Amino acid sequence: IYADPAKRLELYFRPKDPYCHPVCANRFPTSTMLLRVRRRSKKKQQLDTEEQTQPEVQFEMEILGIVTTVYKFQGMSDFQYLAMHSGPDGKQTSMYDKVLMLKPEKEEFFNRDLPLYIPPPIFSRLDTPIDYFYRPDIQHRSGYNNPQVSGENLIGLSRARRPHNAIFVNFDDEEIPTKPLDAAVQNWKKVCTNPVDKKVEEELRKLFEARPVWSRNAVKANISVHPDKLKLLLPYLAYYMLTGPWRSLWVRFGYDPRKHPEAKIYQVLDFRIRCGMKYGYAATDMPVKAKRSTYNYSLPITVKKQGSHTVSVHGLKQGLGAAGTSGAKKSPSSRYKLKESVYIFREGALPPYRQMFYQLCDLNVESLQKIIHRNDGTESECTERDGWCLAKTSDDLRDSMSLMIKQIIRSTRPALFSNTTSSEDGKEQLAYESGEDEDDEEEEEEDFKPSDGSENEMETEILDYV
């Protein structure tokens, strides 16, 4: 806890109870001293037994060190819920011996019929009392009607999302848009008030002229633009594909990749680094660490949240588009730029995340490009799964990329592959396993739901625009 300034110190009043909710302390800087004080008492010899003498007391003080950090328990404890069951007669019965496994148990322990006991990890997200300053009801003029509110925002912590007026297109839609919505034009014109914004707009136009389909990460790696401004600029110049081989990508207005066989190089590839003992290494041995882990989850009350830095429309108008604020360490031309590795795959380099969305043209490996261009000139039909490529092209690409990553890990950490004899055996093993588990991988892809807030899962990008 001390090593992480964002963590709060937890105190459990019942340490042996796993259902005990802690009280948390905040971290504060201080400049105090730690003293050791000794109190020594020395009795005087009594010459006269009738007279009582006071013992001689001496204090010895020693400075042990300087204290720079203290933790203060200023909050209230959370509600506690004991593992109890109330019977029909109102008698409370303890369930600790039934729900806690303190030693290895036999099968009967898990098959017992018990009352349902699933307490939440916390009851209250706040441990300090706050005052609610309710606003008085707004007095509207006669004839005013409240705007429509969807059911998901009627009750909840989050407000209704601000629309960014992006146009979404499914693979089955017959027509594609040729111009942006009027609201999207107005939104961009409202914040495009300085030469920096106009320069960014021209740079993005040139990108779409040179290449009609882009991912948002690819745009971020080529143009330095504030993320909040990019949300307004992309719907102004392109539409968003929801399904099909170009899903989660931005397509230039008026361009339909379903009618152009050469657009297959812009198709998306959902690639995930394979892990498991059958691939030669476990999940804990992967050199690409997971961004989130259920094992390292922290309850909201145990983390001290930093103050959020919100960006207002006024701030966007003041040139935050690319120049940023004064005193920034990075140069204006690269302040918001991402690294090329977030959208380009190169042989000999590991992906930055365990799951990546690559466009086929960004796979900078000759052997991978040969797989993509196997049917050049003979494309006959654009399918929702494979686009203009041959069937199972994505599977072949994943197998080849997985083998490259396995070889990288083998070269950097040979101890993990001490049981394997040669790289050729690894190729045969990988080819055999990929063919055997082909159906399972397809099912996993269909069931996969990207988690909210992940930077590399581009399908969550839709949440920023609806």
Short mmCIF file of C-alpha atoms in Angstrom, two decimals, residues 45-289:
data_model
loop_
_atom_site.label_atom_id
_atom_site.label_comp_id
_atom_site.label_asym_id
_atom_site.label_seq_id
_atom_site.Cartn_x
_atom_site.Cartn_y
_atom_site.Cartn_z
CA GLN A 45 15.49 3.26 50.31
CA GLN A 46 13.13 3.79 53.21
CA LEU A 47 14.92 4.62 56.46
CA ASP A 48 11.71 4.92 58.37
CA THR A 49 9.00 2.37 57.64
CA GLU A 50 6.30 4.74 58.74
CA GLU A 51 7.15 7.33 56.13
CA GLN A 52 6.13 6.59 52.49
CA THR A 53 8.50 7.93 49.86
CA GLN A 54 7.65 8.70 46.24
CA PRO A 55 9.69 6.77 43.67
CA GLU A 56 12.15 8.72 41.59
CA VAL A 57 10.94 8.89 37.97
CA GLN A 58 13.18 9.59 34.97
CA PHE A 59 12.25 10.00 31.32
CA GLU A 60 14.60 9.13 28.49
CA MET A 61 13.76 10.30 24.96
CA GLU A 62 15.34 9.23 21.71
CA ILE A 63 14.54 10.39 18.17
CA LEU A 64 14.27 7.30 15.96
CA GLY A 65 13.50 9.01 12.68
CA ILE A 66 11.37 11.41 10.66
CA VAL A 67 7.86 10.46 9.57
CA THR A 68 6.93 11.75 6.10
CA THR A 69 3.65 9.91 5.52
CA VAL A 70 0.68 9.18 7.77
CA TYR A 71 -2.60 7.38 7.20
CA LYS A 72 -5.71 8.80 8.84
CA PHE A 73 -8.95 6.87 9.23
CA GLN A 74 -11.44 9.65 8.62
CA GLY A 75 -14.23 7.71 6.92
CA MET A 76 -17.06 5.58 8.15
CA SER A 77 -17.03 1.82 8.06
CA ASP A 78 -19.12 0.10 5.42
CA PHE A 79 -22.21 -1.89 6.30
CA GLN A 80 -21.42 -5.38 7.59
CA TYR A 81 -23.39 -8.45 6.58
CA LEU A 82 -22.73 -11.63 8.54
CA ALA A 83 -23.01 -15.09 7.08
CA MET A 84 -26.25 -15.87 8.90
CA HIS A 85 -29.51 -17.50 7.92
CA SER A 86 -32.89 -16.66 9.43
CA GLY A 87 -35.09 -19.73 9.97
CA PRO A 88 -38.90 -19.87 9.89
CA ASP A 89 -39.00 -19.32 13.66
CA GLY A 90 -36.78 -16.24 13.38
CA LYS A 91 -33.75 -17.98 14.84
CA GLN A 92 -30.42 -16.94 13.35
CA THR A 93 -28.05 -19.72 12.29
CA SER A 94 -24.41 -19.19 11.44
CA MET A 95 -23.33 -20.36 7.96
CA TYR A 96 -19.58 -19.84 8.28
CA ASP A 97 -18.87 -23.54 8.73
CA LYS A 98 -20.96 -24.28 5.62
CA VAL A 99 -19.69 -21.63 3.18
CA LEU A 100 -16.00 -21.41 4.16
CA MET A 101 -13.67 -24.18 3.08
CA LEU A 102 -10.90 -24.25 5.67
CA LYS A 103 -9.43 -27.58 4.59
CA PRO A 104 -9.64 -29.93 1.59
CA GLU A 105 -13.17 -31.26 1.44
CA LYS A 106 -14.88 -34.16 -0.27
CA GLU A 107 -17.57 -33.88 -2.92
CA GLU A 108 -20.36 -33.94 -0.34
CA PHE A 109 -19.24 -30.56 0.97
CA PHE A 110 -20.00 -28.90 -2.38
CA ASN A 111 -23.28 -30.73 -3.03
CA ARG A 112 -25.00 -29.74 0.20
CA ASP A 113 -28.33 -27.90 0.00
CA LEU A 114 -27.70 -24.44 1.49
CA PRO A 115 -29.56 -21.12 1.51
CA LEU A 116 -28.34 -18.69 -1.10
CA TYR A 117 -25.71 -16.37 0.36
CA ILE A 118 -24.06 -13.98 -2.12
CA PRO A 119 -23.23 -10.69 -0.36
CA PRO A 120 -21.86 -7.79 -2.41
CA PRO A 121 -18.17 -6.89 -2.04
CA ILE A 122 -19.20 -3.42 -0.83
CA PHE A 123 -22.49 -1.75 0.01
CA SER A 124 -21.50 1.91 -0.24
CA ARG A 125 -19.06 3.42 -2.72
CA LEU A 126 -18.52 6.40 -0.41
CA ASP A 127 -17.25 6.37 3.16
CA THR A 128 -17.55 10.09 3.88
CA PRO A 129 -20.88 11.89 4.31
CA ILE A 130 -21.67 14.51 1.70
CA ASP A 131 -24.41 17.08 1.39
CA TYR A 132 -26.72 16.93 -1.60
CA PHE A 133 -27.58 20.41 -2.84
CA TYR A 134 -30.66 19.71 -4.87
CA ARG A 135 -31.47 22.24 -7.52
CA PRO A 136 -34.94 23.74 -7.47
CA ASP A 137 -37.27 22.75 -10.26
CA ILE A 138 -36.80 24.90 -13.33
CA GLN A 139 -39.82 26.99 -14.17
CA HIS A 140 -40.36 26.64 -17.92
CA ARG A 141 -42.61 28.70 -20.08
CA SER A 142 -46.00 27.36 -21.01
CA GLY A 143 -45.93 24.85 -23.84
CA TYR A 144 -42.47 23.45 -22.98
CA ASN A 145 -42.08 19.67 -23.22
CA ASN A 146 -39.24 17.72 -21.60
CA PRO A 147 -36.90 15.95 -24.06
CA GLN A 148 -37.21 12.21 -24.53
CA VAL A 149 -35.01 10.18 -22.19
CA SER A 150 -34.20 6.55 -22.93
CA GLY A 151 -34.90 3.92 -20.32
CA GLU A 152 -31.20 3.15 -19.80
CA ASN A 153 -30.50 6.72 -18.68
CA LEU A 154 -33.68 7.30 -16.72
CA ILE A 155 -32.17 5.92 -13.53
CA GLY A 156 -28.44 5.52 -13.24
CA LEU A 157 -25.11 7.14 -12.57
CA SER A 158 -24.39 8.08 -16.16
CA ARG A 159 -26.03 10.85 -18.11
CA ALA A 160 -27.45 10.39 -21.57
CA ARG A 161 -24.62 10.35 -24.10
CA ARG A 162 -24.10 13.43 -26.19
CA PRO A 163 -24.67 12.54 -29.83
CA HIS A 164 -21.73 13.11 -32.15
CA ASN A 165 -23.88 12.52 -35.23
CA ALA A 166 -21.85 9.75 -36.80
CA ILE A 167 -23.46 7.68 -39.57
CA PHE A 168 -23.41 3.91 -38.97
CA VAL A 169 -23.59 1.46 -41.86
CA ASN A 170 -24.14 -2.30 -41.73
CA PHE A 171 -22.72 -4.70 -44.29
CA ASP A 172 -26.24 -5.52 -45.51
CA ASP A 173 -27.20 -1.89 -46.14
CA GLU A 174 -27.62 -1.20 -49.82
CA GLU A 175 -26.74 2.48 -49.86
CA ILE A 176 -23.77 4.27 -48.34
CA PRO A 177 -23.75 7.94 -47.33
CA THR A 178 -22.11 10.52 -49.57
CA LYS A 179 -22.05 13.43 -47.15
CA PRO A 180 -22.16 13.99 -43.38
CA LEU A 181 -25.21 14.91 -41.34
CA ASP A 182 -25.91 18.62 -40.99
CA ALA A 183 -25.50 18.33 -37.21
CA ALA A 184 -22.03 16.82 -37.68
CA VAL A 185 -21.04 19.75 -39.89
CA GLN A 186 -22.32 22.25 -37.35
CA ASN A 187 -20.51 20.51 -34.47
CA TRP A 188 -17.18 20.64 -36.26
CA LYS A 189 -17.59 24.21 -37.48
CA LYS A 190 -18.40 25.24 -33.93
CA VAL A 191 -15.00 24.14 -32.59
CA CYS A 192 -12.91 24.69 -35.73
CA THR A 193 -12.02 28.26 -34.92
CA ASN A 194 -8.24 28.48 -35.33
CA PRO A 195 -5.61 27.66 -37.99
CA VAL A 196 -4.45 24.56 -36.09
CA ASP A 197 -7.89 22.97 -36.43
CA LYS A 198 -8.07 23.76 -40.13
CA LYS A 199 -4.63 22.21 -40.60
CA VAL A 200 -5.73 19.03 -38.83
CA GLU A 201 -8.83 18.87 -41.02
CA GLU A 202 -6.73 19.14 -44.17
CA GLU A 203 -4.31 16.46 -42.93
CA LEU A 204 -7.18 14.06 -42.29
CA ARG A 205 -8.67 14.82 -45.72
CA LYS A 206 -5.35 13.93 -47.33
CA LEU A 207 -5.23 10.68 -45.37
CA PHE A 208 -8.67 9.65 -46.64
CA GLU A 209 -7.73 10.67 -50.20
CA ALA A 210 -4.65 8.45 -50.09
CA ARG A 211 -6.44 5.61 -48.30
CA PRO A 212 -10.25 5.52 -48.11
CA VAL A 213 -10.53 3.31 -44.99
CA TRP A 214 -8.87 3.99 -41.63
CA SER A 215 -9.07 2.79 -38.06
CA ARG A 216 -9.18 5.38 -35.34
CA ASN A 217 -5.88 4.17 -33.88
CA ALA A 218 -4.24 4.51 -37.29
CA VAL A 219 -5.52 8.08 -37.53
CA LYS A 220 -4.17 8.84 -34.08
CA ALA A 221 -0.76 7.51 -35.09
CA ASN A 222 -0.59 9.78 -38.15
CA ILE A 223 -2.18 13.00 -36.89
CA SER A 224 -1.73 14.81 -33.59
CA VAL A 225 -5.24 15.87 -32.62
CA HIS A 226 -7.02 16.14 -29.30
CA PRO A 227 -9.22 13.06 -28.75
CA ASP A 228 -12.30 15.17 -28.06
CA LYS A 229 -11.84 17.01 -31.34
CA LEU A 230 -11.28 13.78 -33.23
CA LYS A 231 -14.71 12.63 -32.08
CA LEU A 232 -16.19 15.58 -33.94
CA LEU A 233 -13.88 15.50 -36.95
CA LEU A 234 -14.27 11.84 -37.98
CA PRO A 235 -18.10 11.99 -38.44
CA TYR A 236 -17.50 15.09 -40.54
CA LEU A 237 -15.33 13.25 -43.09
CA ALA A 238 -16.30 9.55 -42.90
CA TYR A 239 -18.94 7.03 -41.91
CA TYR A 240 -18.55 4.08 -39.54
CA MET A 241 -18.91 0.40 -40.54
CA LEU A 242 -20.62 -1.72 -37.90
CA THR A 243 -20.45 -5.21 -39.39
CA GLY A 244 -18.65 -7.13 -42.10
CA PRO A 245 -14.95 -7.31 -43.00
CA TRP A 246 -14.55 -3.52 -42.52
CA ARG A 247 -16.29 -3.40 -39.14
CA SER A 248 -15.06 -0.83 -36.62
CA LEU A 249 -13.38 1.19 -39.41
CA TRP A 250 -14.03 4.68 -40.77
CA VAL A 251 -14.75 4.86 -44.51
CA ARG A 252 -14.57 7.98 -46.67
CA PHE A 253 -17.96 9.35 -47.72
CA GLY A 254 -19.01 8.06 -51.13
CA TYR A 255 -16.63 5.07 -51.11
CA ASP A 256 -18.19 1.61 -50.94
CA PRO A 257 -15.54 -1.08 -50.26
CA ARG A 258 -18.08 -3.80 -51.12
CA LYS A 259 -17.89 -2.74 -54.78
CA HIS A 260 -14.10 -2.51 -55.07
CA PRO A 261 -12.09 -5.76 -54.90
CA GLU A 262 -8.93 -3.77 -54.25
CA ALA A 263 -10.48 -2.72 -50.91
CA LYS A 264 -9.65 -6.12 -49.43
CA ILE A 265 -6.34 -4.73 -48.20
CA TYR A 266 -8.32 -2.45 -45.86
CA GLN A 267 -10.24 -5.29 -44.20
CA VAL A 268 -9.89 -5.72 -40.45
CA LEU A 269 -8.24 -8.68 -38.72
CA ASP A 270 -9.14 -9.42 -35.11
CA PHE A 271 -5.93 -10.93 -33.74
CA ARG A 272 -5.38 -12.18 -30.19
CA ILE A 273 -2.17 -13.57 -28.79
CA ARG A 274 -2.75 -17.23 -28.04
CA CYS A 275 -1.77 -18.45 -24.61
CA GLY A 276 -1.90 -21.83 -22.95
CA MET A 277 0.41 -24.72 -22.26
CA LYS A 278 -0.27 -26.22 -25.68
CA TYR A 279 1.33 -23.13 -27.23
CA GLY A 280 4.43 -23.48 -25.03
CA TYR A 281 3.74 -20.84 -22.40
CA ALA A 282 1.09 -20.04 -19.82
CA ALA A 283 -0.82 -16.79 -19.47
CA THR A 284 1.49 -15.69 -16.63
CA ASP A 285 4.55 -16.16 -18.87
CA MET A 286 3.33 -13.96 -21.69
CA PRO A 287 5.62 -10.99 -22.30
CA VAL A 288 2.56 -8.88 -23.25
CA LYS A 289 0.80 -8.24 -19.98
#
